[in-house]
Amino acid sequence: MSEPRPRDPDRPARKRAPRIGEVVRTSRITPHMIRVVLGGEGLAGFPAGEFTDHYVKLLFRPPGASYDVPFDVEQVRAELPAEQWSVTRTYTVRAWDPASGELTIDFVHHGDEGVAGPWAASARPGDRIQFMGPGGAYGPRPDADWHLLAGDEAALPAIAATLDRLPPDARALVFVEVAGPEDEQGDLRLSPGIELRWLHRGDGAPGAALVEAVRDAELPEGTGHLFVHGEAHAVRELRRHLRELRGLAPAWTSISGYWRRGATEDGWQASKREWNAQIEAEEAPAPA
Ligand SMILES: Cc1cc2nc3c(=O)[nH]c(=O)nc-3n(C[C@H](O)[C@H](O)[C@H](O)COP(=O)(O)OP(=O)(O)OC[C@H]3O[C@@H](n4cnc5c(N)ncnc54)[C@H](O)[C@@H]3O)c2cc1C
């Protein structure tokens, strides 16, 4: 049991307003993807819409937590032992409908491991979840000649939200790696200029099929806007390839690992700074 951390009374607490969503309905849209629709008064005025990679930070209480939602994360951390602390998981806003007040999130069900995947699998109408956000940074640039959207299941909600936003005459190459054919989603919005390729992982390492397909892709002429997210090792390889070999400018690329094999989100987030620093050092030009 860890010692409770005293709060520094001289430092005003940085309050980020938490929201409470209530599960309205759930459905398994493919064998490994669970759609959870949240609603309730806590979503009133939810400010999503600017970006297609909007995300929220969901806060999961441990089983048997001695507190209910809503809770103050800082207070829990200051007053309760670490076993009682909530854990944070990041999820994309697949859709936000201000008219109905419904927020749709698609969860990869990657087995019994973890917190968020199993939560989604057992979520029932009326369950409540606390979250923060939305954050976000990417939306397809209207001045791009073409778009590249590449990712795995975890990035698929953002890719799907991007497809919903692209104008009808947009040109896009879309690569999505999923476990197998049964995990392909049939309801993505595809206009004539969109070439979608599903890649099947099978027994391969996460991201291997994606890396191979993007490496082999013939990219169109002109300026492309890139959105590439998924398993961190695969994304690192793609980042190298797209920036170093294809010379694509950082300002036109949104590339990052959404998760890392062998690490929980806490582990991945804790190591991310070092991971990114290493990539940047590798990308820096050698001294003359
Ligand atoms: C900005 C952003 C947006 C994201 N949006 C989504 C989204 O919309 N939908 C979504 O499902 N995920 C999304 N993710 C990824 C998600 O946050 C992670 O996959 C997270 O680790 C899942 O939490 P968990 O509690 O289920 O598993 P954890 O407790 O974090 O991990 C348990 C184990 O499962 C493995 N694991 C984690 N994720 C996966 C996976 N996708 N496939 C296979 N193994 C995995 C871990 O490596 C670990 O070994 C997003 C991440 C970011 C940063």
mmCIF file of C-alpha atoms and ligand atoms in Angstrom:
data_model
loop_
_atom_site.group_PDB
_atom_site.id
_atom_site.type_symbol
_atom_site.label_atom_id
_atom_site.label_comp_id
_atom_site.label_asym_id
_atom_site.label_seq_id
_atom_site.Cartn_x
_atom_site.Cartn_y
_atom_site.Cartn_z
ATOM 1 C CA MET A 1 0.000 0.000 0.000
ATOM 2 C CA SER A 2 1.407 3.353 -0.913
ATOM 3 C CA GLU A 3 1.315 6.419 1.273
ATOM 4 C CA PRO A 4 -1.402 8.898 0.418
ATOM 5 C CA ARG A 5 0.106 11.905 -1.318
ATOM 6 C CA PRO A 6 -0.681 15.173 0.425
ATOM 7 C CA ARG A 7 -2.083 17.870 -1.826
ATOM 8 C CA ASP A 8 0.059 21.027 -2.041
ATOM 9 C CA PRO A 9 -2.297 23.668 -0.657
ATOM 10 C CA ASP A 10 -0.346 26.511 -2.300
ATOM 11 C CA ARG A 11 -0.791 25.095 -5.788
ATOM 12 C CA PRO A 12 -4.267 25.591 -7.128
ATOM 13 C CA ALA A 13 -5.555 22.291 -8.483
ATOM 14 C CA ARG A 14 -5.834 22.232 -12.275
ATOM 15 C CA LYS A 15 -9.438 21.254 -12.625
ATOM 16 C CA ARG A 16 -10.411 19.528 -15.824
ATOM 17 C CA ALA A 17 -14.131 19.121 -15.849
ATOM 18 C CA PRO A 18 -15.000 15.426 -15.914
ATOM 19 C CA ARG A 19 -18.149 14.269 -17.626
ATOM 20 C CA ILE A 20 -20.349 11.282 -16.969
ATOM 21 C CA GLY A 21 -21.710 9.235 -19.857
ATOM 22 C CA GLU A 22 -24.428 6.667 -19.438
ATOM 23 C CA VAL A 23 -24.471 3.559 -21.607
ATOM 24 C CA VAL A 24 -27.517 3.734 -23.874
ATOM 25 C CA ARG A 25 -26.862 0.613 -25.961
ATOM 26 C CA THR A 26 -24.021 -1.629 -27.101
ATOM 27 C CA SER A 27 -23.531 -3.840 -30.132
ATOM 28 C CA ARG A 28 -20.808 -6.079 -31.477
ATOM 29 C CA ILE A 29 -20.272 -4.611 -34.922
ATOM 30 C CA THR A 30 -17.623 -7.208 -35.876
ATOM 31 C CA PRO A 31 -16.163 -10.115 -33.860
ATOM 32 C CA HIS A 32 -13.459 -7.878 -32.355
ATOM 33 C CA MET A 33 -15.204 -4.495 -32.240
ATOM 34 C CA ILE A 34 -17.787 -3.415 -29.698
ATOM 35 C CA ARG A 35 -19.769 -0.230 -30.220
ATOM 36 C CA VAL A 36 -20.846 1.577 -27.063
ATOM 37 C CA VAL A 37 -23.246 4.495 -27.353
ATOM 38 C CA LEU A 38 -23.222 6.884 -24.405
ATOM 39 C CA GLY A 39 -25.839 9.463 -23.575
ATOM 40 C CA GLY A 40 -27.317 11.271 -20.624
ATOM 41 C CA GLU A 41 -27.306 14.773 -19.270
ATOM 42 C CA GLY A 42 -23.566 14.662 -18.621
ATOM 43 C CA LEU A 43 -22.949 14.963 -22.358
ATOM 44 C CA ALA A 44 -24.819 18.244 -22.763
ATOM 45 C CA GLY A 45 -22.683 20.697 -24.706
ATOM 46 C CA PHE A 46 -19.943 18.124 -25.454
ATOM 47 C CA PRO A 47 -17.656 20.210 -27.683
ATOM 48 C CA ALA A 48 -16.643 17.664 -30.344
ATOM 49 C CA GLY A 49 -16.723 18.386 -34.056
ATOM 50 C CA GLU A 50 -13.572 20.215 -35.081
ATOM 51 C CA PHE A 51 -11.347 17.156 -35.591
ATOM 52 C CA THR A 52 -11.893 13.656 -36.928
ATOM 53 C CA ASP A 53 -9.435 12.169 -34.433
ATOM 54 C CA HIS A 54 -11.237 13.576 -31.401
ATOM 55 C CA TYR A 55 -10.599 11.404 -28.376
ATOM 56 C CA VAL A 56 -11.745 11.117 -24.788
ATOM 57 C CA LYS A 57 -9.937 9.871 -21.695
ATOM 58 C CA LEU A 58 -12.139 7.290 -20.013
ATOM 59 C CA LEU A 59 -11.605 6.741 -16.301
ATOM 60 C CA PHE A 60 -12.101 3.200 -15.023
ATOM 61 C CA ARG A 61 -12.502 2.519 -11.325
ATOM 62 C CA PRO A 62 -10.909 -0.716 -10.093
ATOM 63 C CA PRO A 63 -13.252 -3.591 -9.193
ATOM 64 C CA GLY A 64 -14.540 -3.071 -5.669
ATOM 65 C CA ALA A 65 -13.701 0.654 -5.646
ATOM 66 C CA SER A 66 -14.909 2.346 -2.496
ATOM 67 C CA TYR A 67 -16.203 5.348 -4.450
ATOM 68 C CA ASP A 68 -18.681 5.903 -7.258
ATOM 69 C CA VAL A 69 -18.910 8.304 -10.212
ATOM 70 C CA PRO A 70 -18.537 11.252 -10.198
ATOM 71 C CA PHE A 71 -15.190 11.296 -8.423
ATOM 72 C CA ASP A 72 -12.258 13.651 -8.162
ATOM 73 C CA VAL A 73 -9.178 11.885 -9.572
ATOM 74 C CA GLU A 74 -6.765 14.046 -7.605
ATOM 75 C CA GLN A 75 -8.654 13.512 -4.385
ATOM 76 C CA VAL A 76 -8.746 9.751 -4.916
ATOM 77 C CA ARG A 77 -5.004 9.768 -5.546
ATOM 78 C CA ALA A 78 -4.332 11.922 -2.513
ATOM 79 C CA GLU A 79 -6.528 10.019 -0.105
ATOM 80 C CA LEU A 80 -6.658 6.385 -1.196
ATOM 81 C CA PRO A 81 -4.030 3.688 -1.782
ATOM 82 C CA ALA A 82 -2.879 3.048 -5.359
ATOM 83 C CA GLU A 83 -5.045 -0.097 -5.713
ATOM 84 C CA GLN A 84 -8.064 2.196 -5.501
ATOM 85 C CA TRP A 85 -6.933 4.657 -8.177
ATOM 86 C CA SER A 86 -8.755 4.854 -11.453
ATOM 87 C CA VAL A 87 -6.951 4.020 -14.680
ATOM 88 C CA THR A 88 -7.198 6.072 -17.842
ATOM 89 C CA ARG A 89 -7.770 4.742 -21.351
ATOM 90 C CA THR A 90 -7.915 6.823 -24.523
ATOM 91 C CA TYR A 91 -10.700 6.308 -27.066
ATOM 92 C CA THR A 92 -11.720 8.026 -30.272
ATOM 93 C CA VAL A 93 -15.020 9.761 -30.696
ATOM 94 C CA ARG A 94 -16.363 7.624 -33.542
ATOM 95 C CA ALA A 95 -19.398 9.888 -33.719
ATOM 96 C CA TRP A 96 -21.012 12.654 -31.721
ATOM 97 C CA ASP A 97 -24.593 13.611 -32.481
ATOM 98 C CA PRO A 98 -25.448 16.866 -30.725
ATOM 99 C CA ALA A 99 -29.129 16.495 -31.688
ATOM 100 C CA SER A 100 -29.613 13.187 -29.867
ATOM 101 C CA GLY A 101 -26.817 13.842 -27.383
ATOM 102 C CA GLU A 102 -25.242 10.468 -28.233
ATOM 103 C CA LEU A 103 -21.523 9.754 -28.234
ATOM 104 C CA THR A 104 -20.391 6.616 -30.074
ATOM 105 C CA ILE A 105 -17.154 4.856 -29.185
ATOM 106 C CA ASP A 106 -15.840 1.694 -30.860
ATOM 107 C CA PHE A 107 -13.730 -0.531 -28.600
ATOM 108 C CA VAL A 108 -11.378 -3.203 -29.914
ATOM 109 C CA HIS A 109 -12.048 -6.352 -27.908
ATOM 110 C CA HIS A 110 -8.512 -7.711 -27.901
ATOM 111 C CA GLY A 111 -9.164 -10.529 -25.438
ATOM 112 C CA ASP A 112 -9.712 -10.738 -21.702
ATOM 113 C CA GLU A 113 -6.619 -8.679 -20.924
ATOM 114 C CA GLY A 114 -6.854 -5.022 -20.047
ATOM 115 C CA VAL A 115 -9.497 -2.765 -18.632
ATOM 116 C CA ALA A 116 -11.328 -0.959 -21.405
ATOM 117 C CA GLY A 117 -11.849 -3.870 -23.818
ATOM 118 C CA PRO A 118 -13.368 -6.127 -21.120
ATOM 119 C CA TRP A 119 -15.433 -3.179 -19.799
ATOM 120 C CA ALA A 120 -16.984 -2.662 -23.231
ATOM 121 C CA ALA A 121 -17.703 -6.386 -23.527
ATOM 122 C CA SER A 122 -19.701 -6.369 -20.300
ATOM 123 C CA ALA A 123 -21.200 -2.858 -20.512
ATOM 124 C CA ARG A 124 -24.963 -2.724 -20.076
ATOM 125 C CA PRO A 125 -27.499 0.097 -20.546
ATOM 126 C CA GLY A 126 -27.466 2.336 -17.512
ATOM 127 C CA ASP A 127 -23.766 1.767 -16.665
ATOM 128 C CA ARG A 128 -21.992 5.054 -16.054
ATOM 129 C CA ILE A 129 -18.465 6.034 -17.032
ATOM 130 C CA GLN A 130 -16.516 9.161 -16.227
ATOM 131 C CA PHE A 131 -14.321 10.767 -18.851
ATOM 132 C CA MET A 132 -12.425 13.885 -19.860
ATOM 133 C CA GLY A 133 -12.104 15.538 -23.223
ATOM 134 C CA PRO A 134 -12.408 15.779 -26.097
ATOM 135 C CA GLY A 135 -8.884 16.341 -27.352
ATOM 136 C CA GLY A 136 -7.936 16.129 -30.991
ATOM 137 C CA ALA A 137 -5.532 17.448 -33.587
ATOM 138 C CA TYR A 138 -6.250 16.027 -37.032
ATOM 139 C CA GLY A 139 -8.844 16.627 -39.668
ATOM 140 C CA PRO A 140 -8.308 16.025 -43.394
ATOM 141 C CA ARG A 141 -6.864 19.193 -44.927
ATOM 142 C CA PRO A 142 -9.084 20.566 -47.687
ATOM 143 C CA ASP A 143 -5.984 21.845 -49.547
ATOM 144 C CA ALA A 144 -4.437 18.353 -49.872
ATOM 145 C CA ASP A 145 -4.355 16.728 -53.313
ATOM 146 C CA TRP A 146 -4.801 13.302 -51.753
ATOM 147 C CA HIS A 147 -5.003 11.580 -48.384
ATOM 148 C CA LEU A 148 -3.402 8.487 -46.919
ATOM 149 C CA LEU A 149 -5.262 6.887 -44.015
ATOM 150 C CA ALA A 150 -3.482 3.892 -42.532
ATOM 151 C CA GLY A 151 -4.005 2.052 -39.286
ATOM 152 C CA ASP A 152 -5.225 -0.964 -37.402
ATOM 153 C CA GLU A 153 -8.493 -1.590 -35.539
ATOM 154 C CA ALA A 154 -7.636 0.966 -32.840
ATOM 155 C CA ALA A 155 -7.273 3.656 -35.498
ATOM 156 C CA LEU A 156 -10.283 2.496 -37.492
ATOM 157 C CA PRO A 157 -12.778 4.711 -35.586
ATOM 158 C CA ALA A 158 -10.725 7.806 -36.481
ATOM 159 C CA ILE A 159 -10.272 6.601 -40.063
ATOM 160 C CA ALA A 160 -14.028 5.989 -40.337
ATOM 161 C CA ALA A 161 -14.781 9.441 -38.891
ATOM 162 C CA THR A 162 -12.363 10.923 -41.437
ATOM 163 C CA LEU A 163 -14.108 9.104 -44.298
ATOM 164 C CA ASP A 164 -17.397 10.579 -43.053
ATOM 165 C CA ARG A 165 -15.850 14.050 -43.357
ATOM 166 C CA LEU A 166 -14.002 13.821 -46.713
ATOM 167 C CA PRO A 167 -15.687 15.735 -49.551
ATOM 168 C CA PRO A 168 -17.221 13.571 -52.325
ATOM 169 C CA ASP A 169 -14.408 14.374 -54.792
ATOM 170 C CA ALA A 170 -11.556 13.617 -52.363
ATOM 171 C CA ARG A 171 -8.857 11.163 -53.348
ATOM 172 C CA ALA A 172 -7.715 8.815 -50.580
ATOM 173 C CA LEU A 173 -5.724 5.626 -50.160
ATOM 174 C CA VAL A 174 -6.961 3.774 -47.108
ATOM 175 C CA PHE A 175 -5.210 0.798 -45.515
ATOM 176 C CA VAL A 176 -6.765 -0.895 -42.510
ATOM 177 C CA GLU A 177 -5.290 -3.951 -40.819
ATOM 178 C CA VAL A 178 -7.765 -6.204 -39.011
ATOM 179 C CA ALA A 179 -7.557 -9.755 -37.670
ATOM 180 C CA GLY A 180 -9.380 -11.338 -40.603
ATOM 181 C CA PRO A 181 -12.126 -10.868 -43.212
ATOM 182 C CA GLU A 182 -14.895 -11.096 -40.605
ATOM 183 C CA ASP A 183 -13.542 -7.916 -38.956
ATOM 184 C CA GLU A 184 -13.952 -5.774 -42.055
ATOM 185 C CA GLN A 185 -16.599 -3.103 -41.559
ATOM 186 C CA GLY A 186 -19.115 -2.868 -44.373
ATOM 187 C CA ASP A 187 -20.647 0.506 -43.609
ATOM 188 C CA LEU A 188 -17.704 2.876 -44.135
ATOM 189 C CA ARG A 189 -18.527 5.906 -46.265
ATOM 190 C CA LEU A 190 -16.706 5.421 -49.542
ATOM 191 C CA SER A 191 -16.923 7.911 -52.390
ATOM 192 C CA PRO A 192 -15.505 7.040 -55.856
ATOM 193 C CA GLY A 193 -12.056 8.552 -55.192
ATOM 194 C CA ILE A 194 -11.424 6.337 -52.168
ATOM 195 C CA GLU A 195 -9.422 3.150 -52.535
ATOM 196 C CA LEU A 196 -9.857 1.019 -49.427
ATOM 197 C CA ARG A 197 -7.690 -2.033 -48.814
ATOM 198 C CA TRP A 198 -8.393 -4.351 -45.895
ATOM 199 C CA LEU A 199 -5.325 -6.204 -44.684
ATOM 200 C CA HIS A 200 -5.652 -9.418 -42.706
ATOM 201 C CA ARG A 201 -3.236 -9.971 -39.853
ATOM 202 C CA GLY A 202 -3.858 -13.675 -39.471
ATOM 203 C CA ASP A 203 -1.046 -15.064 -37.348
ATOM 204 C CA GLY A 204 1.301 -12.196 -38.213
ATOM 205 C CA ALA A 205 2.640 -9.581 -35.792
ATOM 206 C CA PRO A 206 0.353 -6.583 -35.256
ATOM 207 C CA GLY A 207 1.051 -4.011 -37.944
ATOM 208 C CA ALA A 208 3.283 -6.199 -40.156
ATOM 209 C CA ALA A 209 0.738 -6.423 -42.976
ATOM 210 C CA LEU A 210 0.059 -2.694 -42.715
ATOM 211 C CA VAL A 211 3.739 -1.776 -42.952
ATOM 212 C CA GLU A 212 4.226 -3.979 -45.989
ATOM 213 C CA ALA A 213 1.189 -2.608 -47.813
ATOM 214 C CA VAL A 214 2.027 1.050 -47.206
ATOM 215 C CA ARG A 215 5.649 0.484 -48.203
ATOM 216 C CA ASP A 216 4.524 -1.033 -51.474
ATOM 217 C CA ALA A 217 1.885 1.597 -52.190
ATOM 218 C CA GLU A 218 2.230 3.874 -55.158
ATOM 219 C CA LEU A 219 1.470 7.331 -53.851
ATOM 220 C CA PRO A 220 -0.232 9.869 -56.118
ATOM 221 C CA GLU A 221 1.433 13.042 -57.386
ATOM 222 C CA GLY A 222 0.876 16.277 -55.502
ATOM 223 C CA THR A 223 0.651 16.963 -51.791
ATOM 224 C CA GLY A 224 -0.716 14.250 -49.567
ATOM 225 C CA HIS A 225 -2.070 14.577 -46.044
ATOM 226 C CA LEU A 226 -1.277 11.509 -43.966
ATOM 227 C CA PHE A 227 -2.979 9.933 -40.969
ATOM 228 C CA VAL A 228 -1.083 6.868 -39.736
ATOM 229 C CA HIS A 229 -1.803 5.322 -36.331
ATOM 230 C CA GLY A 230 -1.831 1.925 -34.682
ATOM 231 C CA GLU A 231 0.635 -0.362 -32.915
ATOM 232 C CA ALA A 232 3.710 1.639 -31.931
ATOM 233 C CA HIS A 233 6.445 -0.523 -33.510
ATOM 234 C CA ALA A 234 4.607 -0.644 -36.819
ATOM 235 C CA VAL A 235 3.915 3.082 -36.744
ATOM 236 C CA ARG A 236 7.598 3.777 -36.057
ATOM 237 C CA GLU A 237 8.564 1.822 -39.172
ATOM 238 C CA LEU A 238 5.968 3.615 -41.254
ATOM 239 C CA ARG A 239 7.032 6.984 -39.956
ATOM 240 C CA ARG A 240 10.623 6.298 -40.994
ATOM 241 C CA HIS A 241 9.546 5.061 -44.363
ATOM 242 C CA LEU A 242 7.166 7.921 -45.128
ATOM 243 C CA ARG A 243 9.389 10.706 -43.860
ATOM 244 C CA GLU A 244 12.853 9.480 -44.822
ATOM 245 C CA LEU A 245 12.244 7.523 -47.982
ATOM 246 C CA ARG A 246 9.200 9.271 -49.330
ATOM 247 C CA GLY A 247 10.223 12.672 -47.949
ATOM 248 C CA LEU A 248 6.788 13.568 -46.601
ATOM 249 C CA ALA A 249 6.754 16.722 -44.507
ATOM 250 C CA PRO A 250 5.911 16.536 -40.777
ATOM 251 C CA ALA A 251 3.355 19.335 -41.184
ATOM 252 C CA TRP A 252 1.391 17.060 -43.500
ATOM 253 C CA THR A 253 1.593 13.947 -41.370
ATOM 254 C CA SER A 254 -0.271 12.832 -38.272
ATOM 255 C CA ILE A 255 1.645 9.755 -37.133
ATOM 256 C CA SER A 256 1.705 8.149 -33.701
ATOM 257 C CA GLY A 257 1.403 4.876 -31.825
ATOM 258 C CA TYR A 258 -2.054 4.352 -30.342
ATOM 259 C CA TRP A 259 -0.921 1.342 -28.297
ATOM 260 C CA ARG A 260 2.162 -0.824 -27.924
ATOM 261 C CA ARG A 261 2.263 -4.588 -27.905
ATOM 262 C CA GLY A 262 3.232 -5.962 -24.492
ATOM 263 C CA ALA A 263 2.406 -2.701 -22.675
ATOM 264 C CA THR A 264 -0.767 -1.470 -21.061
ATOM 265 C CA GLU A 265 -1.797 2.068 -21.910
ATOM 266 C CA ASP A 266 -0.206 3.247 -18.650
ATOM 267 C CA GLY A 267 3.090 1.614 -19.622
ATOM 268 C CA TRP A 268 2.916 2.945 -23.170
ATOM 269 C CA GLN A 269 2.084 6.504 -22.081
ATOM 270 C CA ALA A 270 4.875 6.450 -19.464
ATOM 271 C CA SER A 271 7.472 5.442 -22.073
ATOM 272 C CA LYS A 272 6.131 7.562 -24.929
ATOM 273 C CA ARG A 273 8.312 10.595 -24.337
ATOM 274 C CA GLU A 274 11.487 8.504 -24.415
ATOM 275 C CA TRP A 275 10.216 6.489 -27.397
ATOM 276 C CA ASN A 276 9.471 9.657 -29.374
ATOM 277 C CA ALA A 277 12.785 11.275 -28.388
ATOM 278 C CA GLN A 278 14.600 8.220 -29.716
ATOM 279 C CA ILE A 279 12.720 8.425 -33.014
ATOM 280 C CA GLU A 280 13.445 12.132 -33.339
ATOM 281 C CA ALA A 281 17.150 11.540 -32.611
ATOM 282 C CA GLU A 282 17.223 8.895 -35.340
ATOM 283 C CA GLU A 283 15.500 11.254 -37.752
ATOM 284 C CA ALA A 284 17.791 14.218 -37.033
ATOM 285 C CA PRO A 285 20.325 14.854 -39.821
ATOM 286 C CA ALA A 286 23.824 13.626 -38.985
ATOM 287 C CA PRO A 287 26.207 16.463 -37.998
ATOM 288 C CA ALA A 288 28.331 17.678 -40.935
HETATM 289 C C1 LIG B 1 -5.626 9.050 -29.395
HETATM 290 C C2 LIG B 1 -5.983 7.569 -29.247
HETATM 291 C C3 LIG B 1 -7.196 7.103 -29.711
HETATM 292 C C4 LIG B 1 -7.536 5.753 -29.573
HETATM 293 N N1 LIG B 1 -8.745 5.316 -30.030
HETATM 294 C C5 LIG B 1 -9.116 4.029 -29.877
HETATM 295 C C6 LIG B 1 -10.410 3.576 -30.290
HETATM 296 O O1 LIG B 1 -11.254 4.344 -30.753
HETATM 297 N N2 LIG B 1 -10.705 2.262 -30.127
HETATM 298 C C7 LIG B 1 -9.801 1.371 -29.566
HETATM 299 O O2 LIG B 1 -10.142 0.204 -29.419
HETATM 300 N N3 LIG B 1 -8.578 1.772 -29.160
HETATM 301 C C8 LIG B 1 -8.225 3.075 -29.286
HETATM 302 N N4 LIG B 1 -6.999 3.503 -28.854
HETATM 303 C C9 LIG B 1 -6.081 2.508 -28.298
HETATM 304 C C10 LIG B 1 -6.417 2.147 -26.841
HETATM 305 O O3 LIG B 1 -6.297 3.309 -26.033
HETATM 306 C C11 LIG B 1 -5.431 1.072 -26.364
HETATM 307 O O4 LIG B 1 -5.553 -0.067 -27.175
HETATM 308 C C12 LIG B 1 -5.585 0.697 -24.903
HETATM 309 O O5 LIG B 1 -4.373 0.111 -24.483
HETATM 310 C C13 LIG B 1 -6.714 -0.287 -24.642
HETATM 311 O O6 LIG B 1 -6.876 -0.424 -23.255
HETATM 312 P P1 LIG B 1 -7.213 -1.825 -22.548
HETATM 313 O O7 LIG B 1 -7.539 -1.500 -21.128
HETATM 314 O O8 LIG B 1 -8.229 -2.560 -23.350
HETATM 315 O O9 LIG B 1 -5.850 -2.629 -22.607
HETATM 316 P P2 LIG B 1 -4.514 -2.331 -21.740
HETATM 317 O O10 LIG B 1 -4.752 -2.603 -20.294
HETATM 318 O O11 LIG B 1 -3.992 -0.971 -22.085
HETATM 319 O O12 LIG B 1 -3.501 -3.419 -22.310
HETATM 320 C C14 LIG B 1 -3.610 -4.818 -21.963
HETATM 321 C C15 LIG B 1 -2.857 -5.652 -23.019
HETATM 322 O O13 LIG B 1 -3.557 -5.594 -24.263
HETATM 323 C C16 LIG B 1 -2.699 -5.148 -25.311
HETATM 324 N N5 LIG B 1 -3.480 -4.285 -26.230
HETATM 325 C C17 LIG B 1 -3.903 -3.016 -26.020
HETATM 326 N N6 LIG B 1 -4.586 -2.551 -27.086
HETATM 327 C C18 LIG B 1 -4.593 -3.564 -27.993
HETATM 328 C C19 LIG B 1 -5.138 -3.698 -29.295
HETATM 329 N N7 LIG B 1 -5.817 -2.715 -29.908
HETATM 330 N N8 LIG B 1 -4.957 -4.887 -29.927
HETATM 331 C C20 LIG B 1 -4.275 -5.918 -29.353
HETATM 332 N N9 LIG B 1 -3.729 -5.837 -28.111
HETATM 333 C C21 LIG B 1 -3.895 -4.683 -27.451
HETATM 334 C C22 LIG B 1 -1.593 -4.364 -24.595
HETATM 335 O O14 LIG B 1 -0.403 -4.303 -25.347
HETATM 336 C C23 LIG B 1 -1.440 -5.139 -23.305
HETATM 337 O O15 LIG B 1 -0.602 -6.257 -23.485
HETATM 338 C C24 LIG B 1 -6.636 4.847 -28.963
HETATM 339 C C25 LIG B 1 -5.405 5.319 -28.458
HETATM 340 C C26 LIG B 1 -5.093 6.680 -28.606
HETATM 341 C C27 LIG B 1 -3.773 7.184 -28.056
#
